Amino acid sequence: MSDTHALEALIQSLRRLPGVGIKSAQRMAFHLLQHDREGAQLMAQALQQAVGQVRHCQQCHTFTEKDLCSTCTDERRDATKLCVVETPADQSALERTAAFKGLYFVLMGRLSPLDGIGPKDIGLQKLFDRATDGVVQEVILATNFTAEGEATAHVIAQALKAKGLQVTRLARGVPAGSELEYVDLGTIAHALVDRR
Amino acid sequence: MSDTHALEALIQSLRRLPGVGIKSAQRMAFHLLQHDREGAQLMAQALQQAVGQVRHCQQCHTFTEKDLCSTCTDERRDATKLCVVETPADQSALERTAAFKGLYFVLMGRLSPLDGIGPKDIGLQKLFDRATDGVVQEVILATNFTAEGEATAHVIAQALKAKGLQVTRLARGVPAGSELEYVDLGTIAHALVDRR
């Protein structure tokens, strides 16, 4: 319709969000315009501020609004341990455990040859430079336990071991609170092999 | 984290979208900042323009950027027939059939006592004024065939029949292309009663 340019443009822009198709985009646009115009304005401001202010930490590559993120500048962290994760969400999951006091490197992705994502796209060279700065002694690979995450961990492990670094991987095993009967066989097999 | 205010604000604002929880909002924010900053800026502009320009048609209540929408100002439409729908999306579904040449009234909602949505919230008085303008002869109720849509249709039908208007409802029946074996019993029962 010729008199709904702005509405159409809004629907098309919402479709760029991951997991949002035409029906969801329409529902979101109608909701904002009908019930939450204040939210729409907040979102417009938040988008502009985030695009203008959020960049990558020069050391660990995570999102930050300064040159270095608050974790990298925290002097109480153990700089000899470097934990490699795929995304900032994975990093905050690890942080919530309070079980790790070292530093991080955030890949902002994973190797995925099928999607055309190779070593250059996830900044592996930057990781290699970071890990071989002379301070880091152990690199802990905490990429996801998916096919792509495992492949990424494998490639990184190969490269860093060749440089003489100690490389470890998060332990695989039976999740806390689970009953063996309902755990998949691959997980049980791994837990058997890695028994302690 | 203290150095990610803008990122946090973006995630919180995305959570206001219908159907978006904390995990989806994080994924959307990371995607926009990592892979589609151009899309984020387009979205910010589209939101501001839509909030600034989109309002309701004075006659049919749908979204438009003028006083009257393009359907209401189209002189080729049959002004004696008024079709009542819940949302602009429902209206455009009907328009795509090209089977209706009358005018519309868009409720922008439905009666939903459980959610506290009563007759005033969906502008029923405006519909009653519109339907009794002397030109409209038939009101076609095309609210959804859900419990809430049926209740809305019932309330409107009662009120308009009392004013002497002809009120009809979209036919219920077996969808085109479907096999009886897989159609739910309520639909088959309705199709039997309304057989022609």
CSV table of C-alpha atoms in Angstrom, one decimal:
chain,number,residue,atom,x,y,z
A,1,MET,CA,0.0,0.0,0.0
A,2,SER,CA,1.4,3.4,-1.0
A,3,ASP,CA,0.5,5.1,2.2
A,4,THR,CA,2.3,2.7,4.5
A,5,HIS,CA,5.9,3.2,3.4
A,6,ALA,CA,7.2,3.7,7.0
A,7,LEU,CA,5.4,0.5,8.2
A,8,GLU,CA,6.8,-1.6,5.3
A,9,ALA,CA,10.3,-0.3,6.0
A,10,LEU,CA,10.0,-1.2,9.6
A,11,ILE,CA,8.8,-4.7,8.8
A,12,GLN,CA,11.7,-5.2,6.4
A,13,SER,CA,14.3,-4.0,8.8
A,14,LEU,CA,12.9,-6.3,11.6
A,15,ARG,CA,13.3,-9.2,9.2
A,16,ARG,CA,17.1,-8.7,9.4
A,17,LEU,CA,17.0,-10.0,13.0
A,18,PRO,CA,18.1,-13.7,13.3
A,19,GLY,CA,15.1,-16.1,13.5
A,20,VAL,CA,12.6,-13.4,12.4
A,21,GLY,CA,10.5,-14.1,9.3
A,22,ILE,CA,7.8,-12.1,7.6
A,23,LYS,CA,5.0,-13.1,10.0
A,24,SER,CA,7.0,-12.4,13.1
A,25,ALA,CA,8.3,-9.1,11.7
A,26,GLN,CA,4.7,-8.0,11.0
A,27,ARG,CA,3.6,-9.0,14.5
A,28,MET,CA,6.5,-7.1,16.1
A,29,ALA,CA,5.9,-4.0,14.0
A,30,PHE,CA,2.1,-4.0,14.8
A,31,HIS,CA,2.9,-4.6,18.5
A,32,LEU,CA,5.3,-1.7,18.7
A,33,LEU,CA,3.0,0.7,16.8
A,34,GLN,CA,-0.2,-0.3,18.6
A,35,HIS,CA,0.9,-1.0,22.1
A,36,ASP,CA,4.5,0.1,22.7
A,37,ARG,CA,5.6,3.2,20.9
A,38,GLU,CA,7.7,4.2,23.9
A,39,GLY,CA,9.5,0.8,23.4
A,40,ALA,CA,10.0,1.5,19.8
A,41,GLN,CA,11.7,4.8,20.5
A,42,LEU,CA,13.9,3.2,23.3
A,43,MET,CA,14.9,0.6,20.8
A,44,ALA,CA,15.8,3.1,18.2
A,45,GLN,CA,18.0,5.0,20.7
A,46,ALA,CA,19.6,1.8,22.0
A,47,LEU,CA,20.4,0.6,18.5
A,48,GLN,CA,22.1,3.9,17.6
A,49,GLN,CA,24.1,4.1,20.9
A,50,ALA,CA,25.2,0.5,20.7
A,51,VAL,CA,26.4,0.9,17.0
A,52,GLY,CA,28.2,4.1,18.0
A,53,GLN,CA,29.8,2.9,21.2
A,54,VAL,CA,30.2,-0.9,21.2
A,55,ARG,CA,33.5,-2.2,19.8
A,56,HIS,CA,35.9,-5.0,20.4
A,57,CYS,CA,38.3,-5.3,23.3
A,58,GLN,CA,41.8,-5.0,21.8
A,59,GLN,CA,43.0,-7.9,23.9
A,60,CYS,CA,40.2,-10.5,24.2
A,61,HIS,CA,38.0,-9.4,21.3
A,62,THR,CA,34.7,-9.3,23.3
A,63,PHE,CA,32.2,-6.4,23.1
A,64,THR,CA,33.2,-3.4,25.2
A,65,GLU,CA,32.9,0.4,25.1
A,66,LYS,CA,36.5,1.0,25.9
A,67,ASP,CA,39.8,-0.1,24.4
A,68,LEU,CA,40.1,-2.9,26.9
A,69,CYS,CA,37.2,-4.7,28.6
A,70,SER,CA,36.7,-4.8,32.4
A,71,THR,CA,37.8,-8.4,32.6
A,72,CYS,CA,41.1,-7.8,30.8
A,73,THR,CA,41.9,-4.7,32.9
A,74,ASP,CA,41.1,-6.6,36.2
A,75,GLU,CA,44.5,-7.1,37.9
A,76,ARG,CA,43.2,-9.8,40.2
A,77,ARG,CA,42.7,-12.2,37.2
A,78,ASP,CA,45.3,-14.9,36.6
A,79,ALA,CA,47.0,-13.8,33.3
A,80,THR,CA,48.7,-17.2,32.9
A,81,LYS,CA,45.4,-18.9,32.0
A,82,LEU,CA,43.5,-18.0,28.8
A,83,CYS,CA,40.0,-19.5,28.2
A,84,VAL,CA,38.8,-19.5,24.6
A,85,VAL,CA,35.0,-19.2,24.1
A,86,GLU,CA,32.8,-18.7,21.0
A,87,THR,CA,30.6,-15.8,22.1
A,88,PRO,CA,30.2,-13.3,24.9
A,89,ALA,CA,27.2,-15.3,26.1
A,90,ASP,CA,29.4,-18.3,26.6
A,91,GLN,CA,31.9,-16.1,28.5
A,92,SER,CA,29.2,-14.9,30.8
A,93,ALA,CA,28.0,-18.4,31.4
A,94,LEU,CA,31.5,-19.3,32.6
A,95,GLU,CA,31.7,-16.1,34.6
A,96,ARG,CA,28.5,-17.0,36.5
A,97,THR,CA,30.1,-20.2,37.7
A,98,ALA,CA,32.8,-18.2,39.5
A,99,ALA,CA,35.1,-21.2,38.9
A,100,PHE,CA,37.6,-19.5,36.5
A,101,LYS,CA,39.8,-16.6,37.5
A,102,GLY,CA,41.9,-16.3,34.3
A,103,LEU,CA,41.4,-14.2,31.2
A,104,TYR,CA,39.4,-14.9,28.1
A,105,PHE,CA,39.6,-14.8,24.3
A,106,VAL,CA,36.3,-14.5,22.6
A,107,LEU,CA,36.3,-15.9,19.0
A,108,MET,CA,33.0,-14.2,18.1
A,109,GLY,CA,32.2,-17.3,16.0
A,110,ARG,CA,33.4,-20.8,15.1
A,111,LEU,CA,34.9,-22.5,12.2
A,112,SER,CA,32.1,-23.5,9.8
A,113,PRO,CA,33.4,-24.5,6.4
A,114,LEU,CA,29.8,-25.1,5.1
A,115,ASP,CA,28.9,-21.5,5.9
A,116,GLY,CA,32.2,-20.3,4.4
A,117,ILE,CA,33.6,-19.3,7.9
A,118,GLY,CA,37.3,-20.0,7.9
A,119,PRO,CA,40.2,-19.2,10.3
A,120,LYS,CA,40.5,-15.6,9.2
A,121,ASP,CA,36.8,-14.8,9.8
A,122,ILE,CA,37.0,-15.7,13.5
A,123,GLY,CA,40.4,-14.0,14.1
A,124,LEU,CA,42.4,-17.1,14.9
A,125,GLN,CA,45.7,-15.2,14.1
A,126,LYS,CA,44.8,-12.7,16.8
A,127,LEU,CA,44.3,-15.5,19.2
A,128,PHE,CA,47.6,-17.1,18.3
A,129,ASP,CA,49.4,-13.7,18.9
A,130,ARG,CA,47.5,-13.3,22.2
A,131,ALA,CA,48.4,-16.8,23.4
A,132,THR,CA,52.1,-16.5,22.6
A,133,ASP,CA,52.6,-13.2,24.5
A,134,GLY,CA,54.9,-15.0,26.9
A,135,VAL,CA,52.6,-14.6,29.9
A,136,VAL,CA,49.9,-17.2,29.0
A,137,GLN,CA,50.9,-20.7,30.0
A,138,GLU,CA,47.7,-22.6,29.6
A,139,VAL,CA,45.0,-22.2,27.0
A,140,ILE,CA,41.6,-23.7,28.0
A,141,LEU,CA,39.3,-24.5,25.1
A,142,ALA,CA,35.7,-23.9,26.0
A,143,THR,CA,34.1,-23.8,22.5
A,144,ASN,CA,30.8,-25.6,22.3
A,145,PHE,CA,30.5,-29.4,22.2
A,146,THR,CA,29.0,-29.3,18.8
A,147,ALA,CA,30.6,-30.6,15.6
A,148,GLU,CA,31.7,-27.0,14.7
A,149,GLY,CA,32.8,-26.2,18.2
A,150,GLU,CA,34.9,-29.4,18.4
A,151,ALA,CA,36.5,-28.7,15.0
A,152,THR,CA,37.4,-25.2,16.1
A,153,ALA,CA,38.9,-26.5,19.3
A,154,HIS,CA,40.9,-29.1,17.3
A,155,VAL,CA,42.3,-26.6,14.9
A,156,ILE,CA,43.3,-24.2,17.8
A,157,ALA,CA,44.8,-27.1,19.9
A,158,GLN,CA,47.0,-28.3,16.9
A,159,ALA,CA,48.4,-24.8,16.3
A,160,LEU,CA,49.0,-23.9,19.9
A,161,LYS,CA,50.5,-27.2,20.9
A,162,ALA,CA,53.0,-26.7,18.0
A,163,LYS,CA,54.1,-23.5,19.7
A,164,GLY,CA,54.7,-25.4,23.0
A,165,LEU,CA,51.7,-24.2,25.0
A,166,GLN,CA,49.7,-26.3,27.4
A,167,VAL,CA,46.2,-26.7,25.8
A,168,THR,CA,43.3,-28.2,27.8
A,169,ARG,CA,39.6,-28.8,27.0
A,170,LEU,CA,36.6,-28.5,29.3
A,171,ALA,CA,35.8,-32.0,30.6
A,172,ARG,CA,33.0,-34.0,29.0
A,173,GLY,CA,30.8,-36.1,31.2
A,174,VAL,CA,27.4,-36.6,32.8
A,175,PRO,CA,25.6,-33.3,33.6
A,176,ALA,CA,25.0,-32.6,37.3
A,177,GLY,CA,21.5,-33.7,38.4
A,178,SER,CA,20.9,-36.1,35.6
A,179,GLU,CA,19.9,-39.8,35.7
A,180,LEU,CA,22.1,-42.2,33.6
A,181,GLU,CA,19.0,-43.7,32.0
A,182,TYR,CA,18.3,-40.5,30.2
A,183,VAL,CA,21.8,-39.4,29.3
A,184,ASP,CA,22.8,-40.0,25.6
A,185,LEU,CA,25.2,-42.9,25.0
A,186,GLY,CA,28.0,-40.7,23.6
A,187,THR,CA,28.1,-38.7,26.8
A,188,ILE,CA,28.2,-41.8,29.0
A,189,ALA,CA,31.0,-43.3,26.8
A,190,HIS,CA,33.0,-40.1,27.3
A,191,ALA,CA,32.4,-40.1,31.0
A,192,LEU,CA,33.6,-43.7,31.2
A,193,VAL,CA,36.8,-43.0,29.3
A,194,ASP,CA,37.5,-39.8,31.4
A,195,ARG,CA,36.6,-41.5,34.8
A,196,ARG,CA,38.6,-40.3,37.8
B,1,MET,CA,29.6,-5.5,33.2
B,2,SER,CA,30.2,-1.8,33.7
B,3,ASP,CA,31.7,-1.2,30.3
B,4,THR,CA,28.8,-2.7,28.3
B,5,HIS,CA,26.0,-0.3,29.2
B,6,ALA,CA,25.0,0.3,25.6
B,7,LEU,CA,24.9,-3.5,24.9
B,8,GLU,CA,22.8,-4.2,27.9
B,9,ALA,CA,20.4,-1.4,27.0
B,10,LEU,CA,20.1,-2.9,23.5
B,11,ILE,CA,19.3,-6.3,24.8
B,12,GLN,CA,16.7,-5.0,27.3
B,13,SER,CA,15.0,-3.0,24.5
B,14,LEU,CA,14.9,-6.0,22.2
B,15,ARG,CA,13.2,-8.0,25.0
B,16,ARG,CA,10.1,-5.7,24.6
B,17,LEU,CA,9.4,-7.3,21.2
B,18,PRO,CA,6.7,-10.0,21.4
B,19,GLY,CA,8.0,-13.5,21.6
B,20,VAL,CA,11.6,-12.4,22.4
B,21,GLY,CA,13.1,-13.6,25.7
B,22,ILE,CA,16.6,-13.0,27.1
B,23,LYS,CA,18.4,-15.6,25.0
B,24,SER,CA,16.8,-14.4,21.8
B,25,ALA,CA,17.5,-10.8,22.6
B,26,GLN,CA,21.2,-11.5,23.3
B,27,ARG,CA,21.5,-13.4,20.0
B,28,MET,CA,19.8,-10.6,18.1
B,29,ALA,CA,22.1,-7.9,19.7
B,30,PHE,CA,25.2,-10.0,19.1
B,31,HIS,CA,24.2,-10.6,15.5
B,32,LEU,CA,23.5,-6.9,14.8
B,33,LEU,CA,26.8,-5.7,16.4
B,34,GLN,CA,28.9,-8.5,15.0
B,35,HIS,CA,27.5,-9.1,11.5
B,36,ASP,CA,25.0,-6.4,10.6
B,37,ARG,CA,25.6,-2.9,11.9
B,38,GLU,CA,24.1,-1.4,8.8
B,39,GLY,CA,20.9,-3.3,9.6
B,40,ALA,CA,21.0,-2.0,13.1
B,41,GLN,CA,21.1,1.6,11.8
B,42,LEU,CA,18.4,0.9,9.2
B,43,MET,CA,16.2,-0.5,12.0
B,44,ALA,CA,16.8,2.6,14.2
B,45,GLN,CA,15.8,4.9,11.4
B,46,ALA,CA,12.8,2.7,10.5
B,47,LEU,CA,11.6,2.7,14.1
B,48,GLN,CA,11.8,6.4,14.4
B,49,GLN,CA,10.1,7.1,11.1
B,50,ALA,CA,7.3,4.6,11.8
B,51,VAL,CA,6.7,6.1,15.3
B,52,GLY,CA,6.7,9.6,13.8
B,53,GLN,CA,4.6,8.9,10.7
B,54,VAL,CA,2.3,6.0,11.2
B,55,ARG,CA,-1.1,6.7,12.7
B,56,HIS,CA,-4.7,5.3,12.4
B,57,CYS,CA,-7.0,5.9,9.5
B,58,GLN,CA,-9.8,8.1,10.8
B,59,GLN,CA,-12.4,5.9,9.1
B,60,CYS,CA,-11.3,2.3,9.3
B,61,HIS,CA,-8.7,2.5,12.1
B,62,THR,CA,-5.9,0.7,10.2
B,63,PHE,CA,-2.3,2.0,10.1
B,64,THR,CA,-1.7,4.7,7.5
B,65,GLU,CA,0.5,7.8,7.1
B,66,LYS,CA,-2.4,10.0,6.0
B,67,ASP,CA,-5.8,11.0,7.5
B,68,LEU,CA,-7.5,8.3,5.5
B,69,CYS,CA,-5.9,5.1,4.2
B,70,SER,CA,-5.7,4.2,0.5
B,71,THR,CA,-8.5,1.7,0.8
B,72,CYS,CA,-11.0,4.1,2.4
B,73,THR,CA,-10.2,6.8,-0.3
B,74,ASP,CA,-10.6,4.3,-3.2
B,75,GLU,CA,-13.8,5.4,-4.9
B,76,ARG,CA,-14.1,2.0,-6.7
B,77,ARG,CA,-14.8,0.2,-3.4
B,78,ASP,CA,-18.4,-0.7,-2.5
B,79,ALA,CA,-19.1,1.5,0.5
B,80,THR,CA,-22.3,-0.5,1.4
B,81,LYS,CA,-20.2,-3.5,2.6
B,82,LEU,CA,-18.0,-3.2,5.7
B,83,CYS,CA,-15.7,-6.1,6.7
B,84,VAL,CA,-14.5,-6.2,10.3
B,85,VAL,CA,-11.1,-7.8,10.9
B,86,GLU,CA,-8.8,-8.0,13.9
B,87,THR,CA,-5.5,-6.8,12.5
B,88,PRO,CA,-4.0,-5.2,9.4
B,89,ALA,CA,-2.4,-8.6,8.6
B,90,ASP,CA,-5.9,-10.1,8.5
B,91,GLN,CA,-7.0,-7.3,6.2
B,92,SER,CA,-4.1,-7.9,3.8
B,93,ALA,CA,-4.9,-11.6,3.8
B,94,LEU,CA,-8.4,-10.8,2.6
B,95,GLU,CA,-7.2,-8.3,0.1
B,96,ARG,CA,-4.9,-10.9,-1.5
B,97,THR,CA,-7.9,-13.0,-2.3
B,98,ALA,CA,-9.3,-10.2,-4.4
B,99,ALA,CA,-12.8,-11.6,-3.5
B,100,PHE,CA,-14.0,-8.6,-1.5
B,101,LYS,CA,-14.5,-5.1,-2.9
B,102,GLY,CA,-16.1,-3.3,0.1
B,103,LEU,CA,-14.5,-1.4,2.9
B,104,TYR,CA,-12.9,-2.5,6.1
B,105,PHE,CA,-12.9,-1.7,9.8
B,106,VAL,CA,-9.8,-2.9,11.6
B,107,LEU,CA,-10.3,-3.5,15.4
B,108,MET,CA,-6.6,-3.6,16.2
B,109,GLY,CA,-7.3,-6.3,18.7
B,110,ARG,CA,-10.0,-8.6,20.0
B,111,LEU,CA,-12.1,-8.9,23.1
B,112,SER,CA,-10.1,-10.8,25.7
B,113,PRO,CA,-11.5,-10.5,29.2
B,114,LEU,CA,-8.7,-12.6,30.6
B,115,ASP,CA,-6.1,-10.0,29.4
B,116,GLY,CA,-8.3,-7.2,30.5
B,117,ILE,CA,-9.2,-6.1,26.9
B,118,GLY,CA,-12.8,-4.9,26.9
B,119,PRO,CA,-15.0,-3.2,24.3
B,120,LYS,CA,-13.4,0.2,24.9
B,121,ASP,CA,-9.9,-1.0,24.2
B,122,ILE,CA,-10.6,-2.2,20.7
B,123,GLY,CA,-12.7,0.8,19.7
B,124,LEU,CA,-16.1,-0.9,19.4
B,125,GLN,CA,-17.9,2.4,19.8
B,126,LYS,CA,-16.0,3.7,16.8
B,127,LEU,CA,-17.1,0.7,14.8
B,128,PHE,CA,-20.7,1.2,15.8
B,129,ASP,CA,-20.6,4.8,14.7
B,130,ARG,CA,-18.9,3.8,11.4
B,131,ALA,CA,-21.4,1.0,10.7
B,132,THR,CA,-24.5,3.3,11.3
B,133,ASP,CA,-23.4,6.1,9.0
B,134,GLY,CA,-26.4,5.4,6.7
B,135,VAL,CA,-24.3,4.1,3.8
B,136,VAL,CA,-23.2,0.7,5.2
B,137,GLN,CA,-25.9,-2.0,4.6
B,138,GLU,CA,-24.0,-5.2,5.4
B,139,VAL,CA,-21.3,-5.8,8.0
B,140,ILE,CA,-19.2,-8.9,7.4
B,141,LEU,CA,-17.5,-10.2,10.5
B,142,ALA,CA,-14.1,-11.6,9.6
B,143,THR,CA,-12.5,-11.9,13.1
B,144,ASN,CA,-10.5,-15.0,13.7
B,145,PHE,CA,-12.2,-18.4,14.4
B,146,THR,CA,-10.6,-18.6,17.8
B,147,ALA,CA,-12.5,-18.4,21.1
B,148,GLU,CA,-11.7,-14.7,21.4
B,149,GLY,CA,-12.4,-13.9,17.8
B,150,GLU,CA,-15.7,-15.7,18.0
B,151,ALA,CA,-16.7,-13.9,21.2
B,152,THR,CA,-15.8,-10.5,19.6
B,153,ALA,CA,-17.9,-11.4,16.5
B,154,HIS,CA,-20.8,-12.3,18.8
B,155,VAL,CA,-20.7,-9.1,20.7
B,156,ILE,CA,-20.5,-7.0,17.5
B,157,ALA,CA,-23.3,-9.0,15.8
B,158,GLN,CA,-25.6,-8.5,18.8
B,159,ALA,CA,-25.1,-4.8,18.9
B,160,LEU,CA,-25.4,-4.2,15.1
B,161,LYS,CA,-28.4,-6.4,14.6
B,162,ALA,CA,-30.2,-4.4,17.3
B,163,LYS,CA,-29.5,-1.3,15.1
B,164,GLY,CA,-31.2,-3.1,12.1
B,165,LEU,CA,-28.0,-3.8,10.1
B,166,GLN,CA,-27.5,-7.0,8.1
B,167,VAL,CA,-24.6,-8.9,9.8
B,168,THR,CA,-22.9,-11.9,8.3
B,169,ARG,CA,-19.9,-14.1,9.3
B,170,LEU,CA,-17.3,-15.7,7.1
B,171,ALA,CA,-18.4,-19.3,6.3
B,172,ARG,CA,-16.9,-22.1,8.3
B,173,GLY,CA,-16.0,-25.3,6.4
B,174,VAL,CA,-13.4,-27.6,5.1
B,175,PRO,CA,-10.3,-25.8,3.9
B,176,ALA,CA,-9.5,-26.1,0.1
B,177,GLY,CA,-7.1,-28.9,-0.7
B,178,SER,CA,-7.7,-30.8,2.5
B,179,GLU,CA,-8.6,-34.5,3.0
B,180,LEU,CA,-11.6,-35.1,5.3
B,181,GLU,CA,-9.6,-37.8,7.2
B,182,TYR,CA,-7.3,-35.1,8.5
B,183,VAL,CA,-9.8,-32.3,9.2
B,184,ASP,CA,-10.8,-31.8,12.8
B,185,LEU,CA,-14.3,-32.9,13.8
B,186,GLY,CA,-15.6,-29.5,14.8
B,187,THR,CA,-14.8,-28.2,11.3
B,188,ILE,CA,-16.5,-31.2,9.6
B,189,ALA,CA,-19.6,-30.7,11.9
B,190,HIS,CA,-19.8,-27.0,10.9
B,191,ALA,CA,-19.4,-27.9,7.2
B,192,LEU,CA,-22.2,-30.5,7.5
B,193,VAL,CA,-24.6,-27.9,9.2
B,194,ASP,CA,-23.7,-25.2,6.7
B,195,ARG,CA,-23.9,-27.6,3.6
B,196,ARG,CA,-25.2,-26.0,0.4
